[in-house]
Short mmCIF file of C-alpha atoms and ligand atoms in Angstrom, two decimals:
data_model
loop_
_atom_site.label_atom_id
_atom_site.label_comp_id
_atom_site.label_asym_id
_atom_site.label_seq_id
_atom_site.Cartn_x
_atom_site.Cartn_y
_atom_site.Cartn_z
CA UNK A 1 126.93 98.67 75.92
CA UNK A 2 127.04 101.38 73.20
CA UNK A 3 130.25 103.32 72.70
CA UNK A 4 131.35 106.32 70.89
CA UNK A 5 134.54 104.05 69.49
CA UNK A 6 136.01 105.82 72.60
CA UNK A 7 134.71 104.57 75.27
CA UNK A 8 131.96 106.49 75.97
CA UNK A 9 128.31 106.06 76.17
CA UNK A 10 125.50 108.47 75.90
CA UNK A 11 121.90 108.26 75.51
CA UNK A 12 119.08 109.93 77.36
CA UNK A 13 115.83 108.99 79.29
CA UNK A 14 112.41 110.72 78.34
CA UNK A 15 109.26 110.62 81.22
CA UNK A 16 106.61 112.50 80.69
CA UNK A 17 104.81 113.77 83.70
CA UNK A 18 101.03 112.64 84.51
CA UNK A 19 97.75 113.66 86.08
CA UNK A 20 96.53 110.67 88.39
CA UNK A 21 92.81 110.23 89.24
CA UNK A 22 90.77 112.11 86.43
CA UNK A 23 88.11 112.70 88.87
CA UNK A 24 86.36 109.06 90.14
CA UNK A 25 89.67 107.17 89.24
CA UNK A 26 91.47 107.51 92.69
CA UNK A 27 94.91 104.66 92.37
CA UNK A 28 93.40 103.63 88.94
CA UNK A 29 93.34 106.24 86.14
CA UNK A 30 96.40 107.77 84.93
CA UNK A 31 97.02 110.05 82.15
CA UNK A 32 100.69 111.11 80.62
CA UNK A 33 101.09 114.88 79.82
CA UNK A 34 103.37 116.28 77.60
CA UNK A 35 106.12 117.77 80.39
CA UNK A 36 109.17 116.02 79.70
CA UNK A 37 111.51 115.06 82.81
CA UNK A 38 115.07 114.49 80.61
CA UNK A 39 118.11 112.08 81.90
CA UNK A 40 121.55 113.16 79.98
CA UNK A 41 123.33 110.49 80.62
CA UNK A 42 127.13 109.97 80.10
CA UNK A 43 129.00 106.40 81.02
CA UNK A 44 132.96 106.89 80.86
CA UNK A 45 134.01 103.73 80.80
CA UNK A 46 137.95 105.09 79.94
CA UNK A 47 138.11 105.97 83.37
CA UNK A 48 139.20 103.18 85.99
CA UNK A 49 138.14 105.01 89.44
CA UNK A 50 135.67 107.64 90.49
CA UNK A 51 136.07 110.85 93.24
CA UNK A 52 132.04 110.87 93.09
CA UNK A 53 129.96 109.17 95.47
CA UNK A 54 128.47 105.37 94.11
CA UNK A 55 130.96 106.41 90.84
CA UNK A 56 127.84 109.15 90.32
CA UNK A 57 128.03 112.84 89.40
CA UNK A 58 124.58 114.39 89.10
CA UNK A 59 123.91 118.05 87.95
CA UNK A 60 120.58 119.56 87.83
CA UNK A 61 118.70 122.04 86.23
CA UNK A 62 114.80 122.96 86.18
CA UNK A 63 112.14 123.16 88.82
CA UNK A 64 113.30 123.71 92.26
CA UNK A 65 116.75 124.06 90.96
CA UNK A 66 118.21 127.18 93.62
CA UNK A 67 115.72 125.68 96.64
CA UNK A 68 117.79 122.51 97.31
CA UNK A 69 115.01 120.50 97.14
CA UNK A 70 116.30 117.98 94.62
CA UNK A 71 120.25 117.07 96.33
CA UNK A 72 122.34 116.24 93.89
CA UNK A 73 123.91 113.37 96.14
CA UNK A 74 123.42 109.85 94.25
CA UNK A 75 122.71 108.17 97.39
CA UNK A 76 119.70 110.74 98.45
CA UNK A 77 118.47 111.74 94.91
CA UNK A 78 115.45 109.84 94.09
CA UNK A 79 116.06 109.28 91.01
CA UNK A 80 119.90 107.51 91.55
CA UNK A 81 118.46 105.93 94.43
CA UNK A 82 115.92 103.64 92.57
CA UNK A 83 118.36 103.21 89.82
CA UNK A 84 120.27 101.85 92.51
CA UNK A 85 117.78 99.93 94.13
CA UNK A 86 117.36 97.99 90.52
CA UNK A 87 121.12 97.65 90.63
CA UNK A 88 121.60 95.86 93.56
CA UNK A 89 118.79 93.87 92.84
CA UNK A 90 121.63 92.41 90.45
CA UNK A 91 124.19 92.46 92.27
CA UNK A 92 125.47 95.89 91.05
CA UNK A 93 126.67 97.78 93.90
CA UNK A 94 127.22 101.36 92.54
CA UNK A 95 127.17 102.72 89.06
CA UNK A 96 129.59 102.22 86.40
CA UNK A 97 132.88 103.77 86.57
CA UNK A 98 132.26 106.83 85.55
CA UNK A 99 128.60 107.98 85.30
CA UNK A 100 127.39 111.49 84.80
CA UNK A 101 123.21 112.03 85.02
CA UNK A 102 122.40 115.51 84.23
CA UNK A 103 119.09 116.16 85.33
CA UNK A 104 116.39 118.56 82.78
CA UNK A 105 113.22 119.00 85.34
CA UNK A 106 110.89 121.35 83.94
CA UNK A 107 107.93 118.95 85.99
CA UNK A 108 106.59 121.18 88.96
CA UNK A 109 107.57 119.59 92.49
CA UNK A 110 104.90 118.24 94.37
CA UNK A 111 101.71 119.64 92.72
CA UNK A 112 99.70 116.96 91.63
CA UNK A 113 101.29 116.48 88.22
CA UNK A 114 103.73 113.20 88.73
CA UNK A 115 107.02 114.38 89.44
CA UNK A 116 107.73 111.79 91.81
CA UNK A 117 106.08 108.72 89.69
CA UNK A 118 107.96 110.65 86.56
CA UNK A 119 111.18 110.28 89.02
CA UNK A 120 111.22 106.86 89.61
CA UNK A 121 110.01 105.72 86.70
CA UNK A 122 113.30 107.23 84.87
CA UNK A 123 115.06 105.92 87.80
CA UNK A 124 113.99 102.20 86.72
CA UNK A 125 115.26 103.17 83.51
CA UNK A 126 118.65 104.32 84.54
CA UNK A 127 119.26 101.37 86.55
CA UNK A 128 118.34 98.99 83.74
CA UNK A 129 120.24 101.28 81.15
CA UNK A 130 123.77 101.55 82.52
CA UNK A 131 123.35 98.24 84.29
CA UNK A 132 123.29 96.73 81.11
CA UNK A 133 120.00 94.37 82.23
CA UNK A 134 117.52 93.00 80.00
CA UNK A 135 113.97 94.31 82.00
CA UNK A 136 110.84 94.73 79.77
CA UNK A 137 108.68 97.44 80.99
CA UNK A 138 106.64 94.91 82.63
CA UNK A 139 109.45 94.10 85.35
CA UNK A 140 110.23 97.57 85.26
CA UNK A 141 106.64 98.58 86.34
CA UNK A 142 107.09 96.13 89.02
CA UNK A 143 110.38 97.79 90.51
CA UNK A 144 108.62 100.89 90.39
CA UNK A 145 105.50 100.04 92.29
CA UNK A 146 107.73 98.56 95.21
CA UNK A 147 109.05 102.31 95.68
CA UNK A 148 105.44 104.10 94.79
CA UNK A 149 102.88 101.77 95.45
CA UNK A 150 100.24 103.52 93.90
CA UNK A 151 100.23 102.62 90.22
CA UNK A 152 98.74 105.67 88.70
CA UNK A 153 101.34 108.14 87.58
CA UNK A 154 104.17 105.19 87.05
CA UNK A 155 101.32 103.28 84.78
CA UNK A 156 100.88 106.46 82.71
CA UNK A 157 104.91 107.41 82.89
CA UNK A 158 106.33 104.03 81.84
CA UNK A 159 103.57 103.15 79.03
CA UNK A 160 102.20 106.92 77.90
CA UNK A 161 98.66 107.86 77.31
CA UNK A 162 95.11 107.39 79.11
CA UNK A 163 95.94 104.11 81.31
CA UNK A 164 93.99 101.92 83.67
CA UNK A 165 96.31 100.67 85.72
CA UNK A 166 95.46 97.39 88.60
CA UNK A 167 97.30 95.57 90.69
CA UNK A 168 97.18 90.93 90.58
CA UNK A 169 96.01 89.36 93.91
CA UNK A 170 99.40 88.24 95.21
CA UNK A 171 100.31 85.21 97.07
CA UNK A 172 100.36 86.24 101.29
CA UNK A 173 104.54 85.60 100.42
CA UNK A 174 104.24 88.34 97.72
CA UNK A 175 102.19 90.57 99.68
CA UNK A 176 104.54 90.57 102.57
CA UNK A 177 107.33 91.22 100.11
CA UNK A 178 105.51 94.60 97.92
CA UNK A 179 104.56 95.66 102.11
CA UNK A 180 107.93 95.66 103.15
CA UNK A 181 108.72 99.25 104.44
CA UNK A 182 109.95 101.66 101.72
CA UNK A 183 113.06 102.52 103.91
CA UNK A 184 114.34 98.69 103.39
CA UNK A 185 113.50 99.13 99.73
CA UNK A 186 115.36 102.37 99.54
CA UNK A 187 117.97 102.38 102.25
CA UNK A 188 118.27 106.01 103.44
CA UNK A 189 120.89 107.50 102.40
CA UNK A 190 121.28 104.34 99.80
CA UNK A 191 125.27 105.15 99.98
CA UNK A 192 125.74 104.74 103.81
CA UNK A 193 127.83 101.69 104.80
CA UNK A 194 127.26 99.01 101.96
CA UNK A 195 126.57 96.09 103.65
CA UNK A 196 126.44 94.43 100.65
CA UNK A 197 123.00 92.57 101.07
CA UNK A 198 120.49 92.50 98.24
CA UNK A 199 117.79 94.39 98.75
CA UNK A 200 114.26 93.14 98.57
CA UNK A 201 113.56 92.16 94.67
CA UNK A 202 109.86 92.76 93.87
CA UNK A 203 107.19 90.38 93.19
CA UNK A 204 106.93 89.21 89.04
CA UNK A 205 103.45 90.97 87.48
CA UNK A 206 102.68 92.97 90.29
CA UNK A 207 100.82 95.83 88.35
CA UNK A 208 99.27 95.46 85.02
CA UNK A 209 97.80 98.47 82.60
CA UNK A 210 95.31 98.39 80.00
CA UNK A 211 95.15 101.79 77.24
CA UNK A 212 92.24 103.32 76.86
CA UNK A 213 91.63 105.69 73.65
CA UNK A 214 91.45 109.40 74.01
CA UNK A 215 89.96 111.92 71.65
CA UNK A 216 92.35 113.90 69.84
CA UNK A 217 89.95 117.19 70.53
CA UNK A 218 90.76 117.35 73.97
CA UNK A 219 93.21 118.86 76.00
CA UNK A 220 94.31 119.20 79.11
CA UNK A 221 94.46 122.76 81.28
CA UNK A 222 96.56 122.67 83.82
CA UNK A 223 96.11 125.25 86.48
CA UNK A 224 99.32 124.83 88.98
CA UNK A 225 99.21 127.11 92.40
CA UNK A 226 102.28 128.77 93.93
CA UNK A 227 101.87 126.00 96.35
CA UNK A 228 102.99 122.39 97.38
CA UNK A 229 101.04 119.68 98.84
CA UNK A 230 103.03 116.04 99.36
CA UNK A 231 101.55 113.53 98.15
CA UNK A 232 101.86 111.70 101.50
CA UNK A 233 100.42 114.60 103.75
CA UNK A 234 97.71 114.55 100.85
CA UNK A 235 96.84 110.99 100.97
CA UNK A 236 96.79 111.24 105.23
CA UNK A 237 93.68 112.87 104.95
CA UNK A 238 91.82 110.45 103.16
CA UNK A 239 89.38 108.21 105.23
CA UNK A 240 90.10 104.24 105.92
CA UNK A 241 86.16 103.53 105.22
CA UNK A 242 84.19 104.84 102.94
CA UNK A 243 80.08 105.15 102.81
CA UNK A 244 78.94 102.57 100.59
CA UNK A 245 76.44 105.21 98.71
CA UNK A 246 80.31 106.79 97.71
CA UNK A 247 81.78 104.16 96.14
CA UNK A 248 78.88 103.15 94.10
CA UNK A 249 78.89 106.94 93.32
CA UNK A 250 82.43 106.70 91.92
CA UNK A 251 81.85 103.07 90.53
CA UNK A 252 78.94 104.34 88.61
CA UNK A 253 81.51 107.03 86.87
CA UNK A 254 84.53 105.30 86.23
CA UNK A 255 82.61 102.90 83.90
CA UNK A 256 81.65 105.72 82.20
CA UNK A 257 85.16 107.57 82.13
CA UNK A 258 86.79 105.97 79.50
CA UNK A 259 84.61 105.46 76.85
CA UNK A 260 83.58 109.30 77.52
CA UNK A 261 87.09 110.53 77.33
CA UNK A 262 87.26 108.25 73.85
CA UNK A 263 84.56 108.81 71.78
CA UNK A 264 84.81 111.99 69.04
CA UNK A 265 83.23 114.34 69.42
CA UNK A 266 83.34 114.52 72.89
CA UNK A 267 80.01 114.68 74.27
CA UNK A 268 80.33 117.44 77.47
CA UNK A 269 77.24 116.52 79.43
CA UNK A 270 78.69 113.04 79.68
CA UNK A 271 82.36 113.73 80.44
CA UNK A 272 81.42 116.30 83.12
CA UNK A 273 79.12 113.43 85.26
CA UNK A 274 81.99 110.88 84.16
CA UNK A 275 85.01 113.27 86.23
CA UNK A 276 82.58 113.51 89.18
CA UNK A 277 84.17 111.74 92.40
CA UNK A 278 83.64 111.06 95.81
CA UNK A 279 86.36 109.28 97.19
CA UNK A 280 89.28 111.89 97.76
CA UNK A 281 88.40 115.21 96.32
CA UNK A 282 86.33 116.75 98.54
CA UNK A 283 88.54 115.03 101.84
CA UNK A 284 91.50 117.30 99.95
CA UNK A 285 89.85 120.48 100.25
CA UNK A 286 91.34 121.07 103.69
CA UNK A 287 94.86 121.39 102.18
CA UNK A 288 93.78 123.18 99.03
CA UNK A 289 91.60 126.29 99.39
CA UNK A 290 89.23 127.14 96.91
CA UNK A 291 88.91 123.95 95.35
CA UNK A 292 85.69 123.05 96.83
CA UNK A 293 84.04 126.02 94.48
CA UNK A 294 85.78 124.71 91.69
CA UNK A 295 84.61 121.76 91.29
CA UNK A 296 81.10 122.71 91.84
CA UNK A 297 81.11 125.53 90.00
CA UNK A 298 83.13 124.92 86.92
CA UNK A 299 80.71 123.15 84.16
CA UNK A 300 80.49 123.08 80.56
CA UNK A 301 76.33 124.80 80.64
CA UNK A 302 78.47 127.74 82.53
CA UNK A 303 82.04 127.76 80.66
CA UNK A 304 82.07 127.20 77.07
CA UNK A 305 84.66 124.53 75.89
CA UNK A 306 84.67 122.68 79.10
CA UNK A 307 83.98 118.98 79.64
CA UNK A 308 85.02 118.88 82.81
CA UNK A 309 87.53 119.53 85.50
CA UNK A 310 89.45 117.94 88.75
CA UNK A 311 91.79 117.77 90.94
CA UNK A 312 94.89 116.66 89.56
CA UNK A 313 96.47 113.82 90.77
CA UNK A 314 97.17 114.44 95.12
CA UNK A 315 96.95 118.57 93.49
CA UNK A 316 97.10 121.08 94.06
CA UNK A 317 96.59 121.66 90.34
CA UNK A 318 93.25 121.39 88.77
CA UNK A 319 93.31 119.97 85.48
CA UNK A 320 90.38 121.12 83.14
CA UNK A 321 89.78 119.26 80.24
CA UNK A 322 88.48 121.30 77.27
CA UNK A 323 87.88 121.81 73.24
CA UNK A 324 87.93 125.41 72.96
CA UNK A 325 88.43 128.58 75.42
CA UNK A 326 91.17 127.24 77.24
CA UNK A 327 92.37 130.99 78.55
CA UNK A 328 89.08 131.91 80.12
CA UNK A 329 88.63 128.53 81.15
CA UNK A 330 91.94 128.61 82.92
CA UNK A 331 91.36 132.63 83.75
CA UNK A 332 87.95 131.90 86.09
CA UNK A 333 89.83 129.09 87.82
CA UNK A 334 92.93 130.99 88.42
CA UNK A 335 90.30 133.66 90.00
CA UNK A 336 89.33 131.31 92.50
CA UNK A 337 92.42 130.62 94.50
CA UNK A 338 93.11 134.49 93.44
CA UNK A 339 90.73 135.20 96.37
CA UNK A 340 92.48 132.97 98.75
CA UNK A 341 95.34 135.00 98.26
CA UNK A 342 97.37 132.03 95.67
CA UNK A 343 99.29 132.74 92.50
CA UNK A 344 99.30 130.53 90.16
CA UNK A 345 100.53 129.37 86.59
CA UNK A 346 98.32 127.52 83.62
CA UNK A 347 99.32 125.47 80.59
CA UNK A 348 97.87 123.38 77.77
CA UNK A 349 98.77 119.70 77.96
CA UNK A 350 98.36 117.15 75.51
CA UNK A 351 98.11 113.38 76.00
CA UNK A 352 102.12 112.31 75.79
CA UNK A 353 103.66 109.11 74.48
CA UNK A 354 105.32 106.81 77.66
CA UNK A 355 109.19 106.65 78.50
CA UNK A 356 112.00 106.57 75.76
CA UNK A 357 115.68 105.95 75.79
CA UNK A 358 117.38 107.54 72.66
CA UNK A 359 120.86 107.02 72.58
CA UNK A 360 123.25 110.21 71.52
CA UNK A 361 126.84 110.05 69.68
N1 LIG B 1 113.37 115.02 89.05
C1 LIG B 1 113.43 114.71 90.34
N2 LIG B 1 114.61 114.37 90.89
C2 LIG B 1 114.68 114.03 92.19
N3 LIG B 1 113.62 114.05 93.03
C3 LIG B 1 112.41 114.38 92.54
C4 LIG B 1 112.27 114.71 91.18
N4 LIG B 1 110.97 114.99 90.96
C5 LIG B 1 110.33 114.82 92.14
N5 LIG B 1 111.19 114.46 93.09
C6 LIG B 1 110.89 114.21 94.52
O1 LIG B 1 109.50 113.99 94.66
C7 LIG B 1 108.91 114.97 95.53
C8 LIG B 1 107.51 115.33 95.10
O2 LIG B 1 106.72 114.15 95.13
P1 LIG B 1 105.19 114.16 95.48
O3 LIG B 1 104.97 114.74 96.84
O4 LIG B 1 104.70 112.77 95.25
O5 LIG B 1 104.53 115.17 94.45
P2 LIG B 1 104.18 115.05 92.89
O6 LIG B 1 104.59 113.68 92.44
O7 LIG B 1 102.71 115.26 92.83
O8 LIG B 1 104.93 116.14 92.21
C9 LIG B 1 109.87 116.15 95.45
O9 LIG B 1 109.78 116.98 96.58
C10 LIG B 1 111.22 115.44 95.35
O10 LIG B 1 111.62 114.99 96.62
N1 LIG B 2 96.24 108.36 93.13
C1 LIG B 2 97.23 109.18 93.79
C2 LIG B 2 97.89 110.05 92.75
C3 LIG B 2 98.95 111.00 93.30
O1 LIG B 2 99.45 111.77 92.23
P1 LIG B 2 100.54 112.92 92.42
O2 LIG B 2 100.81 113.44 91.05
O3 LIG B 2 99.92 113.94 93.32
O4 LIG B 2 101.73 112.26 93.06
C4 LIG B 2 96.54 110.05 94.84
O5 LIG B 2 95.52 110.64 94.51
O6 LIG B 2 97.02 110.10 95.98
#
């Protein structure tokens, strides 16, 4: 524990937010953009009791803030409730007397861009921070993929960058332990009656992550509708079978992917067949209109500056990746969903370093 001399303990938690997928890369590919998620967190340990709920006050301010989408209840929040699921993994059973997480969001809520995976991630974090617990970010990646079990967005949050991220073979014990249902991980509300039981711990070396390089030339457009889709509704649509023809398809471009999204210069014939995919884009297009004609008709012989462009993560954003023109690249997409009657908003990303903990006087 670090203290002012006075008892009290600052420091804050960095995530950045991420774009899952990159085309062919569906639960693989995960890249960290520079949107920052922020945790200011204060630990009064002067005080000897707590009025607040788990000994947790949490304030918020950023996206979503007057919709009431993100409660501000430590035993609902997402974020307190995985920092309390790593916790009582250690037989912590609420925060420390008295903690204060103010919340900086600026990460749009459910459109494709990792708020959740940034959520949990800084959740992990929070846990292992004011619990005083000595997790690498290896163990911490584990913790995290027992809440989101896809290990995209958390790969890219935790570590920063372009990431592959895969999951070991697990022993039929472990797999029965990362399967058990989310609600068991994550009690619902986590504050209810403590029953005092440890909750399932997760599996050592679950997920693994390997960083690929990325050329400095590109960024990252970010077209964001008006619109939400849940990850969860988004990933219901998906098929359980796939033709085989598909996933050679998509196997055929994620070996190119990386070493495309590497090299300098980037070479745009190659990065445009690399972000081709088969396996969830086009099943998606039911819950985001006008995204079909995007992706067929967005390429760099058409739009100068373009390499190539996607769905991001579950979307609804499309992410374009790009040298040069990034406003009329981002203009003729916005046009699309324009005619479908969508607003929407457009930024220019750039690859983002993973999650930091900097501590404040
Ligand atoms: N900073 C946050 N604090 C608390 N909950 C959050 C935060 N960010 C995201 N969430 C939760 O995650 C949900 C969005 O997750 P999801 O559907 O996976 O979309 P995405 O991760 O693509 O933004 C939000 O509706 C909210 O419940
Ligand atoms: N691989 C996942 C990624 C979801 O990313 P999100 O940012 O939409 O949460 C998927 O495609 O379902």
């Amino acid at each position: 524990m670090e203290t002012n001399g006075q008892g009290i303990e600052k420091f804050s938690i960095r995530t950045p937010c991420s774009s899952a997928n990159i085309g062919p890369g569906f639960d693989v590919i995960g890249l960290a953009l520079s949107i920052y998620l922020e945790l200011q967190v204060t630990v009064d340990h002067t005080k000897t009791s707590s009025e607040h709920p788990l000994n947790c006050r949490i304030t918020y301010e950023g996206q979503g803030e007057n919709s009431g989408e993100v409660p501000l209840d430590p035993a609902s929040n997402l974020i307190t409730r995985v920092a309390l699921y790593v916790l009582r993994c250690h037989d912590q059973r609420a925060f420390p007397v008295e903690t204060h997480v103010h919340i900086v969001n600026p990460i749009p809520l459910g459109r494709g861009l990792g708020s959740s995976g940034a959520a949990v991630v800084a959740g992990v974090m929070l846990g292992k921070e004011v619990g005083g617990l000595d997790l690498d970010n290896d163990r911490l990646f584990d913790f995290c993929l027992m809440i989101e079990r896809h290990p995209d967005n958390i790969g890219a949050a935790l570590f920063g960058g372009f990431v592959g991220t895969y999951l070991k073979p697990l022993s039929p014990e472990d797999v029965a332990r990362v399967e058990i249902p989310l609600a068991e991980v994550l009690p619902a509300p986590a504050g209810g009656v403590d029953t005092g039981e440890r909750p399932p711990e997760p599996p050592y070396g679950i997920g693994h992550h390997i960083k690929f390089p990325w050329c400095r030339q590109i960024k990252a457009v970010a077209i964001i509708p008006e619109f939400q889709v849940p990850t969860a509704k988004a990933r219901e649509v998906l098929p359980a079978n796939y033709p085989r023809q598909d996933v050679t398809f998509n196997l055929q471009r994620i070996a190119l992917l990386p070493v495309a999204l590497g090299q300098s210069p980037p070479d745009p014939e190659l990065i445009y067949l690399a972000m081709q995919d088969k396996l969830h884009q086009q099943y998606r297009q039911t819950l985001i209109p006008g995204l079909g004609d995007i992706v067929e008709s967005m390429s760099p012989s058409t739009q100068e500056g373009l390499l190539g462009v996607c769905l991001s993560g579950a979307g609804p954003t499309i992410l374009a990746l790009a040298t040069s023109n990034y406003e009329q690249i981002a203009d003729r997409i916005i046009e699309f969903f324009k005619k479908e009657g969508i607003r929407c908003q457009w930024l220019i990303l750039e690859p983002a370093e993973g999650t930091k903990v900097i501590r404040r006087d």
